[in-house]
Short mmCIF file of C-alpha atoms in Angstrom, two decimals:
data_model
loop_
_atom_site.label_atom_id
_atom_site.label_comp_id
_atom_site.label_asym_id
_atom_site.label_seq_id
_atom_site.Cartn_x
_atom_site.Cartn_y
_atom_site.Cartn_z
CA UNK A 1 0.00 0.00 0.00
CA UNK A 2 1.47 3.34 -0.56
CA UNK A 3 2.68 5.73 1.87
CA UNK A 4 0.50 9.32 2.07
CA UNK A 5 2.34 12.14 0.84
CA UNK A 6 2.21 15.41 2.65
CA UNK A 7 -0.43 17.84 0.92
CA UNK A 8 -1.27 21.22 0.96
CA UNK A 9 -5.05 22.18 0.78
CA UNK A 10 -7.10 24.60 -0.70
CA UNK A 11 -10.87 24.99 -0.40
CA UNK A 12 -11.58 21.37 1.41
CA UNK A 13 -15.23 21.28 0.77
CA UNK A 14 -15.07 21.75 -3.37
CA UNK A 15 -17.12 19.29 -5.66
CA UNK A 16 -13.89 18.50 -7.61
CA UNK A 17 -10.46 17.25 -6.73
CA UNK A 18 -7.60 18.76 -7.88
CA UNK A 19 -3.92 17.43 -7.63
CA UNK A 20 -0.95 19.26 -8.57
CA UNK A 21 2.32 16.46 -7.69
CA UNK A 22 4.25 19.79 -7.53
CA UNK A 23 3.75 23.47 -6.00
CA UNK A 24 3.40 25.91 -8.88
CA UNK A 25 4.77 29.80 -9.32
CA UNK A 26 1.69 32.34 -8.64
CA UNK A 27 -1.84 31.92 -6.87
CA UNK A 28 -4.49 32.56 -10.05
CA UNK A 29 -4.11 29.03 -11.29
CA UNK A 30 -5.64 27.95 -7.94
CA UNK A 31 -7.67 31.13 -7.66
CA UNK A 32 -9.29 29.98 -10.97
CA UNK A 33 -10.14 26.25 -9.52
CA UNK A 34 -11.33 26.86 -6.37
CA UNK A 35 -13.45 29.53 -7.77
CA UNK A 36 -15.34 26.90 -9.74
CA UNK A 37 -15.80 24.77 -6.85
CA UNK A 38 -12.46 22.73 -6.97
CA UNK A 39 -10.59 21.06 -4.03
CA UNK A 40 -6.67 21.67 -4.45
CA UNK A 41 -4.03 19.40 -2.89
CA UNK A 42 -0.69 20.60 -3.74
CA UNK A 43 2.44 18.37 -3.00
CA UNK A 44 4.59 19.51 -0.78
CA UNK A 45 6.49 16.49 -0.51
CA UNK A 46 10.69 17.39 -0.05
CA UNK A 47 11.21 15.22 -3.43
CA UNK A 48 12.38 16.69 -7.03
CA UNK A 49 11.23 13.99 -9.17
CA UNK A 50 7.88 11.87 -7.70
CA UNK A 51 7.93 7.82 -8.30
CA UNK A 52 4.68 6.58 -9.81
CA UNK A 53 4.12 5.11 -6.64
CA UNK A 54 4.16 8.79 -4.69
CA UNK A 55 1.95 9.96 -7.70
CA UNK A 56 -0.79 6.70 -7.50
CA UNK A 57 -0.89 7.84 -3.22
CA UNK A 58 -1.34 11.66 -4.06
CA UNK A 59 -4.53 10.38 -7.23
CA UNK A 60 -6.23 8.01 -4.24
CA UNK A 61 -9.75 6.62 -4.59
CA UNK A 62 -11.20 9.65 -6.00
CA UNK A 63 -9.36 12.56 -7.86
CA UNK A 64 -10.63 14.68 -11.02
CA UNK A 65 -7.50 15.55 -12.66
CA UNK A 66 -4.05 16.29 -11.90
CA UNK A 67 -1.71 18.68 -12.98
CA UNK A 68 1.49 17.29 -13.48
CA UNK A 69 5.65 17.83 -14.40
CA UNK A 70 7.46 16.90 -17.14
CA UNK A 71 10.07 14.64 -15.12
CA UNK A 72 7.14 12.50 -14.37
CA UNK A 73 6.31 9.14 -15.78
CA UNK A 74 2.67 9.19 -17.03
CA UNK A 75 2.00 5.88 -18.66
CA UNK A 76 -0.50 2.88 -18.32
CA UNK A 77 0.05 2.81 -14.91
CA UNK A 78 -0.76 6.19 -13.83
CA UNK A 79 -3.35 6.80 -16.34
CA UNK A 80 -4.98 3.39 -15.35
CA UNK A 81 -4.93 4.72 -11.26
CA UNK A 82 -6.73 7.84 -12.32
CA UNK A 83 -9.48 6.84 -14.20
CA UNK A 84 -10.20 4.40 -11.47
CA UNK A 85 -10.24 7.33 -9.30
CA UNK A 86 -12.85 9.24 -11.83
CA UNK A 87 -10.50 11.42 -13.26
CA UNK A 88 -10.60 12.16 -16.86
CA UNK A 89 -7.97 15.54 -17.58
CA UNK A 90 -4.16 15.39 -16.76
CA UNK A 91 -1.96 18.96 -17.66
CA UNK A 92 1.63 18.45 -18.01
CA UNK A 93 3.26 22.13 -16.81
CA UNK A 94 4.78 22.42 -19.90
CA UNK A 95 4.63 22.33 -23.79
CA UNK A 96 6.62 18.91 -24.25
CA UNK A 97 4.86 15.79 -23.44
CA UNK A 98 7.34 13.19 -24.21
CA UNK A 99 7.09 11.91 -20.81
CA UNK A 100 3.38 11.15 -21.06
CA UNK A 101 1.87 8.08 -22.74
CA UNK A 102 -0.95 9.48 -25.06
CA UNK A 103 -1.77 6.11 -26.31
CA UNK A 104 -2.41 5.15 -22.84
CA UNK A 105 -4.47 8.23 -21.95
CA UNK A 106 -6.52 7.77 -25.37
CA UNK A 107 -7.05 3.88 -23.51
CA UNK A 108 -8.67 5.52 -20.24
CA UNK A 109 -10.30 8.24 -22.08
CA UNK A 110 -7.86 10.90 -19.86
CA UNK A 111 -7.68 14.38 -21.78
CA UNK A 112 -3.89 15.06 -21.75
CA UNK A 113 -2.69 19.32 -21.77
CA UNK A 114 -0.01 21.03 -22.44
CA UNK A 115 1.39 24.76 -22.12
CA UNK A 116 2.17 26.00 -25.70
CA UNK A 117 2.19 29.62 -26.77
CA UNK A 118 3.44 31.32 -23.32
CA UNK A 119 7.70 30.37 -23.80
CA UNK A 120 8.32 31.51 -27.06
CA UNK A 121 10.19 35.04 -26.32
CA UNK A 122 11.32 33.32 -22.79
CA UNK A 123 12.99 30.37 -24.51
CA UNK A 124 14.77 32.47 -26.94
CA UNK A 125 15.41 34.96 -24.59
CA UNK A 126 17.58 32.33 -22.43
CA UNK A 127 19.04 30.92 -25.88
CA UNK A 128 20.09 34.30 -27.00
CA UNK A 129 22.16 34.25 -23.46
CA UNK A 130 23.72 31.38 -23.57
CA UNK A 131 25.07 32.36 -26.91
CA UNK A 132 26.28 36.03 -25.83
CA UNK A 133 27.91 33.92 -22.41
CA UNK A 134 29.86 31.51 -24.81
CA UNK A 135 31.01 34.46 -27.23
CA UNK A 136 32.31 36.56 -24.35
CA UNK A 137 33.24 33.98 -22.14
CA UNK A 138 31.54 35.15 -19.19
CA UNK A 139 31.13 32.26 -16.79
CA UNK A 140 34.61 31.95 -17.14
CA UNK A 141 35.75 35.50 -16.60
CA UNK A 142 32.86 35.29 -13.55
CA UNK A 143 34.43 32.20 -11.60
CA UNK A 144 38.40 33.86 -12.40
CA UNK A 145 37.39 36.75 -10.64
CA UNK A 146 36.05 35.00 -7.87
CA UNK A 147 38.71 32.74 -7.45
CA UNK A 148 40.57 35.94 -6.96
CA UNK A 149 42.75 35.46 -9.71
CA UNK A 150 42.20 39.43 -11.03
CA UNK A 151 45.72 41.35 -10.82
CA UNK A 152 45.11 43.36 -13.47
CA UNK A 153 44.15 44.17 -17.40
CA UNK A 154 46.17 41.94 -19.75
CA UNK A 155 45.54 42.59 -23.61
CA UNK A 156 44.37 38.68 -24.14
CA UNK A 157 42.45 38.45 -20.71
CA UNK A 158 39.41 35.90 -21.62
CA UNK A 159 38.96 37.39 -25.33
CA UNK A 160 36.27 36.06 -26.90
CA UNK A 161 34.19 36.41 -30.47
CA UNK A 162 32.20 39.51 -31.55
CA UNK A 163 28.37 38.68 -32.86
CA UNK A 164 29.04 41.43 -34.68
CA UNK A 165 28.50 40.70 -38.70
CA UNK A 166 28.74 37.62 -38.22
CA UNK A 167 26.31 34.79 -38.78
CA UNK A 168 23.76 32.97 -36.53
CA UNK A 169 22.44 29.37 -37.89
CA UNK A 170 19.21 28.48 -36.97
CA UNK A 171 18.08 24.88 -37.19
CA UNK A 172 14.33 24.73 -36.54
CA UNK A 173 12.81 28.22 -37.74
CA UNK A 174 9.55 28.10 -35.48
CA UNK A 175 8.15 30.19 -32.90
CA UNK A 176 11.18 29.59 -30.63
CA UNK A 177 13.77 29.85 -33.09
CA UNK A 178 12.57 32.61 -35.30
CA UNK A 179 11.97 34.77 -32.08
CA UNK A 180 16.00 33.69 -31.45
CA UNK A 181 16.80 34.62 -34.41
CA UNK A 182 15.52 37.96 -34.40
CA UNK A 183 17.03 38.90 -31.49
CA UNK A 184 20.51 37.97 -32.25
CA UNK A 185 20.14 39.84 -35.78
CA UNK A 186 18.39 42.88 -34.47
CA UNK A 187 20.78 42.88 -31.52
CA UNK A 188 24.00 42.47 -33.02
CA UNK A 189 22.91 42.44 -36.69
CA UNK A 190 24.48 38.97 -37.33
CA UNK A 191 23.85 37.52 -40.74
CA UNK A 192 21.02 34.52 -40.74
CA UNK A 193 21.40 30.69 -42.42
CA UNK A 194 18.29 28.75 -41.27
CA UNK A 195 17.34 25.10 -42.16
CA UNK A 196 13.67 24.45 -41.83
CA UNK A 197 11.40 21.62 -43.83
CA UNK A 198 9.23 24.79 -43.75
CA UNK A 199 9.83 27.98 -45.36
CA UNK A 200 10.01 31.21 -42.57
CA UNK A 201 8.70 33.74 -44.73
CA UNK A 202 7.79 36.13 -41.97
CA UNK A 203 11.48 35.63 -40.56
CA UNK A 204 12.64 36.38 -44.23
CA UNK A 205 10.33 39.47 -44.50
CA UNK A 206 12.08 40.76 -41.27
CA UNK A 207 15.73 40.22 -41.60
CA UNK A 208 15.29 41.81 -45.41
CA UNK A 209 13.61 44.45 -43.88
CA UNK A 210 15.85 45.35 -41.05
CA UNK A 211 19.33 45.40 -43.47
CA UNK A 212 17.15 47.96 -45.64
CA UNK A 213 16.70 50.11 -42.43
CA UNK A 214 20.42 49.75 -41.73
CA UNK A 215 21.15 50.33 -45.25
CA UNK A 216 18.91 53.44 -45.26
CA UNK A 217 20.96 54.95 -41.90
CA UNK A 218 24.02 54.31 -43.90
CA UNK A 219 25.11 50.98 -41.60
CA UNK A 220 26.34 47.01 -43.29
CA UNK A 221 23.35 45.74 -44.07
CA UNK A 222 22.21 42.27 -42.95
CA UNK A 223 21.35 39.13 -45.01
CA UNK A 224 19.33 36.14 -44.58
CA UNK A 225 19.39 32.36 -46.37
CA UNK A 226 17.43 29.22 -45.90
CA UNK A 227 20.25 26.63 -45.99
CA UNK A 228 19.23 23.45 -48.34
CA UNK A 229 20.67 20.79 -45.97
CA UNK A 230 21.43 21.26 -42.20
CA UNK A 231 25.02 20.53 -42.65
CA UNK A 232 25.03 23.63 -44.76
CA UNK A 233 24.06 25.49 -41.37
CA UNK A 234 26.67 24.11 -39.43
CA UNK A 235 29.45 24.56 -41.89
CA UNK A 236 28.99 28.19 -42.56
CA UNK A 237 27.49 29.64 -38.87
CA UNK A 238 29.44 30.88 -36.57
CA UNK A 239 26.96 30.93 -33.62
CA UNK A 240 24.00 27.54 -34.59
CA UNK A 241 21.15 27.36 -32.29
CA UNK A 242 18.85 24.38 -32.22
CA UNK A 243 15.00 24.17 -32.12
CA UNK A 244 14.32 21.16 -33.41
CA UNK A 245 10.98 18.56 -32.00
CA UNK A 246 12.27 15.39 -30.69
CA UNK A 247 11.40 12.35 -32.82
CA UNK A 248 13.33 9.31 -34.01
CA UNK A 249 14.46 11.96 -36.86
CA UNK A 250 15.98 14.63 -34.95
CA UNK A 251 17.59 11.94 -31.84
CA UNK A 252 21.17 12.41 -32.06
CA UNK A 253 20.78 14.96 -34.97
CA UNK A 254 24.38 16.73 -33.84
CA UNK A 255 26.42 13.50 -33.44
CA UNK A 256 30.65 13.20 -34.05
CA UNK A 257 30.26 13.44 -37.85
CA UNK A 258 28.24 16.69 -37.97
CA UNK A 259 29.98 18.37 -34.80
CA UNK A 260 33.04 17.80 -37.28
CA UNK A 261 31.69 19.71 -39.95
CA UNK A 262 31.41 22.95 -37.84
CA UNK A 263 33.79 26.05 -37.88
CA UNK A 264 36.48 25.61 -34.82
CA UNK A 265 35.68 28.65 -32.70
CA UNK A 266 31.79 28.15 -33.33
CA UNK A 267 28.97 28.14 -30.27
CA UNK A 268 26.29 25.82 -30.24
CA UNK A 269 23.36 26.39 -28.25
CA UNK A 270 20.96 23.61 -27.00
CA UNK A 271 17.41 24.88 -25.43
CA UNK A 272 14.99 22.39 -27.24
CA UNK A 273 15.74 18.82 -25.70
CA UNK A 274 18.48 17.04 -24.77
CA UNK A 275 18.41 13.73 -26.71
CA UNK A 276 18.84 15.77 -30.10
CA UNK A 277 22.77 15.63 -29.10
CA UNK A 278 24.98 13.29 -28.90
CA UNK A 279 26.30 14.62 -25.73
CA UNK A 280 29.54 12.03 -25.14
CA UNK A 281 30.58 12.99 -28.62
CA UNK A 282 30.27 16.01 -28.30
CA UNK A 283 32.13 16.07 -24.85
CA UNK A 284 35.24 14.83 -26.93
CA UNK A 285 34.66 17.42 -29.31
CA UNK A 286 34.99 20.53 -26.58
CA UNK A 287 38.00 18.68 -25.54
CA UNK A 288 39.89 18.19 -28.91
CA UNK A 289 38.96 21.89 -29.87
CA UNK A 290 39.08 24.03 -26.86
CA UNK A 291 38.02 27.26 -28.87
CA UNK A 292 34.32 25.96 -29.74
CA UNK A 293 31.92 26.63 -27.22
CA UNK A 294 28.40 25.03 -26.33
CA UNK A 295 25.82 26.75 -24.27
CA UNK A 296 23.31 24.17 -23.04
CA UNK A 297 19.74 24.43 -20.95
CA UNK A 298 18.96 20.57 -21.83
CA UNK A 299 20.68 17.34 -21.32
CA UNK A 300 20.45 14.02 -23.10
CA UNK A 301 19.84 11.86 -19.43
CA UNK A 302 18.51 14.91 -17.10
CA UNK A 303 18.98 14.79 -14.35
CA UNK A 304 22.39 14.22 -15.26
CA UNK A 305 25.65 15.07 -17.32
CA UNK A 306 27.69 12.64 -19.74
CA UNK A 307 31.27 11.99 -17.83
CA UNK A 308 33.19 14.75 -18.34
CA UNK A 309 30.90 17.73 -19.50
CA UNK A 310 31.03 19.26 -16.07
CA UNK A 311 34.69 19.76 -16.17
CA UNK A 312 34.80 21.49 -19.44
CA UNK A 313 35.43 25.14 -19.32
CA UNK A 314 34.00 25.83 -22.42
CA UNK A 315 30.77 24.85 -21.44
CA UNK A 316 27.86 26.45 -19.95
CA UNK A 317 25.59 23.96 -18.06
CA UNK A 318 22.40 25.60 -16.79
CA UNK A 319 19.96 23.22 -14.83
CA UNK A 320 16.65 23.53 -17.80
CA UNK A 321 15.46 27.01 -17.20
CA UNK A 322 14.57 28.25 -20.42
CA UNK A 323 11.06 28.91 -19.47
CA UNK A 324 12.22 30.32 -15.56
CA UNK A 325 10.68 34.07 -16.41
CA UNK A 326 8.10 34.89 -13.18
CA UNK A 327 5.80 35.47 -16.24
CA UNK A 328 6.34 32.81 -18.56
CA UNK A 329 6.32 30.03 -15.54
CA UNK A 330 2.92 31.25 -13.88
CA UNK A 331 1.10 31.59 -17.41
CA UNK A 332 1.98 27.96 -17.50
CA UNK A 333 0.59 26.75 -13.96
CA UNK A 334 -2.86 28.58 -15.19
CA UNK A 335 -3.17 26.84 -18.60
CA UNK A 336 -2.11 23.27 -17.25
CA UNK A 337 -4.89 24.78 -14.80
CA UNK A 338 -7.81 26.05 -17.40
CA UNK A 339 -6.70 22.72 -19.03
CA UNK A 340 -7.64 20.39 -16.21
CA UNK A 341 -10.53 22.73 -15.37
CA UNK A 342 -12.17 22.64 -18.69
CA UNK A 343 -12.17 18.88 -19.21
CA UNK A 344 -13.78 18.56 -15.90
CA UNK A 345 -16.23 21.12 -16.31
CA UNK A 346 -17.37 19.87 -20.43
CA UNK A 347 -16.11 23.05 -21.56
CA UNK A 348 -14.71 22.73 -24.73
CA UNK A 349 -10.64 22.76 -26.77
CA UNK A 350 -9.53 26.20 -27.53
CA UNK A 351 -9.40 26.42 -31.68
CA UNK A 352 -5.53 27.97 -31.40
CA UNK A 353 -2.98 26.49 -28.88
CA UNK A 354 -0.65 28.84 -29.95
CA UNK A 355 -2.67 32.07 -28.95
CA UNK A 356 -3.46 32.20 -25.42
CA UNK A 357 -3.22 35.38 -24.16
CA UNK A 358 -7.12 35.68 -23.56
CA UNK A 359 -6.35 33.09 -20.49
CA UNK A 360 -3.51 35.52 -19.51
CA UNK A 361 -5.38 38.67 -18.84
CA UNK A 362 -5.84 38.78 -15.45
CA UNK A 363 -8.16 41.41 -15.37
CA UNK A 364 -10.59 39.58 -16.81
CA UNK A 365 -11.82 35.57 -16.39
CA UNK A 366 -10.63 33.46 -19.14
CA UNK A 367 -12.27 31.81 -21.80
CA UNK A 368 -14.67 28.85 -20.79
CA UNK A 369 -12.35 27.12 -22.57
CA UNK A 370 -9.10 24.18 -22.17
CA UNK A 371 -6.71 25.98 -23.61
CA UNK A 372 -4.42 23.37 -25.29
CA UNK A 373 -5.34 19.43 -25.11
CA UNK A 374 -3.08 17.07 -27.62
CA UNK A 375 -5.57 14.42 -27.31
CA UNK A 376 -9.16 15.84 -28.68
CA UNK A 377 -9.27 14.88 -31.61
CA UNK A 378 -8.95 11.09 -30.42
CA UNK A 379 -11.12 11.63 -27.42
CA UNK A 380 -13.47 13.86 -30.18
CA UNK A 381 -13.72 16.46 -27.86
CA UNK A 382 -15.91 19.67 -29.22
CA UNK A 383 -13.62 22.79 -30.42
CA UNK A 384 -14.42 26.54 -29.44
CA UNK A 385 -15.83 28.72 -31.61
CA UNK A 386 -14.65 31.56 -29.95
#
C-alpha cells in the first residue's frame, strides 16, 4: 500500500479534486479552480522527481484531474490509477509531453494538456544568453574573478568572439527559433542561415527588412538564407542554435560526424531537448577543440551530465530554465490549470494552442475554454468557436 504524501489544501469542501504532484509559481491558477468549486491538494512532498508510486498515493480513490511535471512518468500505470479514481484531464506544466503516454491516456479516455504559446520570447530569450555567455566567455571571466585570480588588465584576458557581422544558424525556424533569431540579428545584426522543412517567410520578411533600415541609416546591411541541408548550417554559422521537435528523426541529430563539420571557434546552443545531441561525442569534441563553445539548458539523461561535460570550461551547463521568467512560468501553472478545469467542467478545446493570451489577462476571467489538449481529436472532444 502506498505511503501518504504530505499535501497542501485549498478549499476542502469543493465538488472537484484537484492534484498538482508539484507546487506551482503564482496563486491565479488555484484562484481559478477553487473559484469553480475545486478542491486543491498541492504536493509539498521534499522530493524533485515523484515515483509513480508517490503519484498513485497523491490520485487516491477519487481525484478529477491532476496537474502534473514533465520529469514525471505518465504511462498505463498512472493513467490506469486515475481513471479508477474518476479522473478524466491530466496537464503536463509544460509544452513537451514526451514523458506522457498518449496512447495510454486515449485507452482511459484521460484528456492530456499542455502549455504552448506562453515560452516563445522566454525560450529564446535564455538561448540568446547562452550564446552572448559563450562568445564573451563570461562564466569563465565570472568564476576567475572569484577565485581571486584578477591582478590586473592583460591585452588577451578571456577574449572572446564579436556577434558582430557575423552569422547565426538556426536549425528549426519556429516560434522559438525565429523569435532567437531575431534577437541575435536585431541585436548584433548577425547575418542569418536557417534550415527548416518549412519555409520562414515572416522571418525572411524581417531580416530583409531590417538590413534595408540599416542600409537606409548608412550601416552594413544584414542578409538572410534558408540553408538546403542542415550541414550547410553548421558549416557556414558561426553561432548555430537548435529548435528542433524530438522524434526518431531529430535523436542524435548533432552527433561526431556533424559536430566535425562545424567552424572551430563556433557556439552551439541547445534549449529544445536534450536527446537531439549526442552529448559524449560532443564532450570529446569541446575537448579536442578548446576554442568551440556550447551553451546548453537541456541534457540528453537529465537529471544528469555525460562523464566529463562538467569539467569542461568551455561549457555552460544551466539546470533547464529556459522557461524560468516569473511570467512565462505562472502563465503555465494557469493553462495546465484552465486545461484540467475545462475537461472537468465539459467546456470545450480552444481552436488555437498557440494564442493564449485571452487566459492571460488577469483582469478579466478566461475563456470557458481548455486551452491546449493534444488528445481531442482522439477523445473527439468539441472545439471553441470563440
Amino acid at each position: 500500500m502506498a505511503k501518504p504524501v504530505s499535501i497542501e489544501v485549498w478549499n476542502p469542501n469543493g465538488k472537484y479534486r484537484v492534484v498538482s504532484t508539484k507546487p506551482m509559481p503564482g496563486t491565479r491558477w488555484i484562484n481559478l479552480l477553487t473559484q469553480q468549486d475545486c478542491r486543491v491538494e498541492i504536493c509539498t512532498l521534499k522530493k524533485t522527481i515523484l515515483s509513480v508510486e508517490d503519484i498513485i498515493a497523491l490520485i487516491g480513490d477519487k481525484c478529477d484531474g491532476v496537474i502534473g511535471q514533465l520529469t514525471e512518468d505518465w504511462g498505463e500505470t498512472l493513467f490506469s490509477a486515475l481513471s479508477k479514481a474518476g479522473g478524466t484531464a491530466f496537464s503536463n506544466m509544460a509544452v513537451g509531453y514526451n514523458n506522457v503516454d498518449v496512447n495510454a491516456a486515449n485507452k482511459y479516455g484521460v484528456a492530456v494538456g499542455n502549455t504552448p504559446g506562453v515560452l516563445t520570447e522566454t525560450t529564446a530569450e535564455l538561448a540568446a544568453s547562452l550564446s552572448v555567455s559563450a562568445a564573451r566567455r563570461i562564466v569563465e571571466a565570472d568564476e576567475f574573478m572569484r577565485a581571486g585570480l584578477y591582478d590586473g588588465w592583460l591585452p588577451h584576458l578571456f577574449v572572446g568572439n564579436l556577434l558582430k557581422g557575423q552569422t547565426v544558424g538556426v536549425i528549426g525556424a519556429g516560434r522559438i527559433g525565429s523569435a532567437y533569431a531575431r534577437m541575435m540579428i536585431e541585436g548584433f545584426k548577425m547575418n542569418l542561415i536557417y534550415y527548416d522543412l518549412y519555409q520562414a517567410t515572416r522571418l525572411e520578411k524581417f531580416v530583409t527588412a531590417y538590413g534595408q533600415f540599416l542600409k537606409a541609416n548608412g550601416e552594413q546591411s544584414v542578409t538572410w538564407k534558408r540553408a538546403s541541408s542542415m550541414d550547410e548550417v553548421l558549416q557556414e554559422a558561426d553561432v548555430i542554435s537548435l529548435h528542433p521537435i524530438l522524434d526518431k528523426t531529430t535523436y542524435h541529430l548533432i552527433n561526431k560526424e556533424r559536430l566535425s563539420k562545424m567552424k572551430k571557434e563556433a557556439i552551439l546552443v541547445n534549449c529544445s531537448r536534450g536527446p537531439v545531441v549526442d552529448e559524449a561525442a560532443l564532450v570529446e569534441h569541446l575537448k579536442e577543440n578548446p576554442m568551440f563553445r556550447v551553451g546548453l539548458d537541456v541534457f540528453e539523461e537529465e537529471p544528469y551530465m555525460k562523464p566529463g561535460l562538467a569539467d569542461m570550461k568551455n561549457a555552460i551547463v544551466v539546470p533547464h530554465i529556459a522557461s524560468a521568467s516569473k511570467w512565462t512560468r505562472e502563465g503555465m501553472a494557469t493553462l495546465a490549470a484552465l486545461n484540467v478545469l475545462g475537461k472537468i467542467k465539459g467546456y470545450p478545446v480552444w481552436s488555437d494552442p498557440n494564442r493564449v493570451d485571452l487566459f492571460l489577462n488577469e483582469n478579466s476571467p478566461p475563456p470557458a475554454a481548455s486551452p491546449s489538449i493534444v488528445n481531442a481529436k482522439t477523445l473527439s472532444l468539441p472545439v471553441s468557436k470563440l
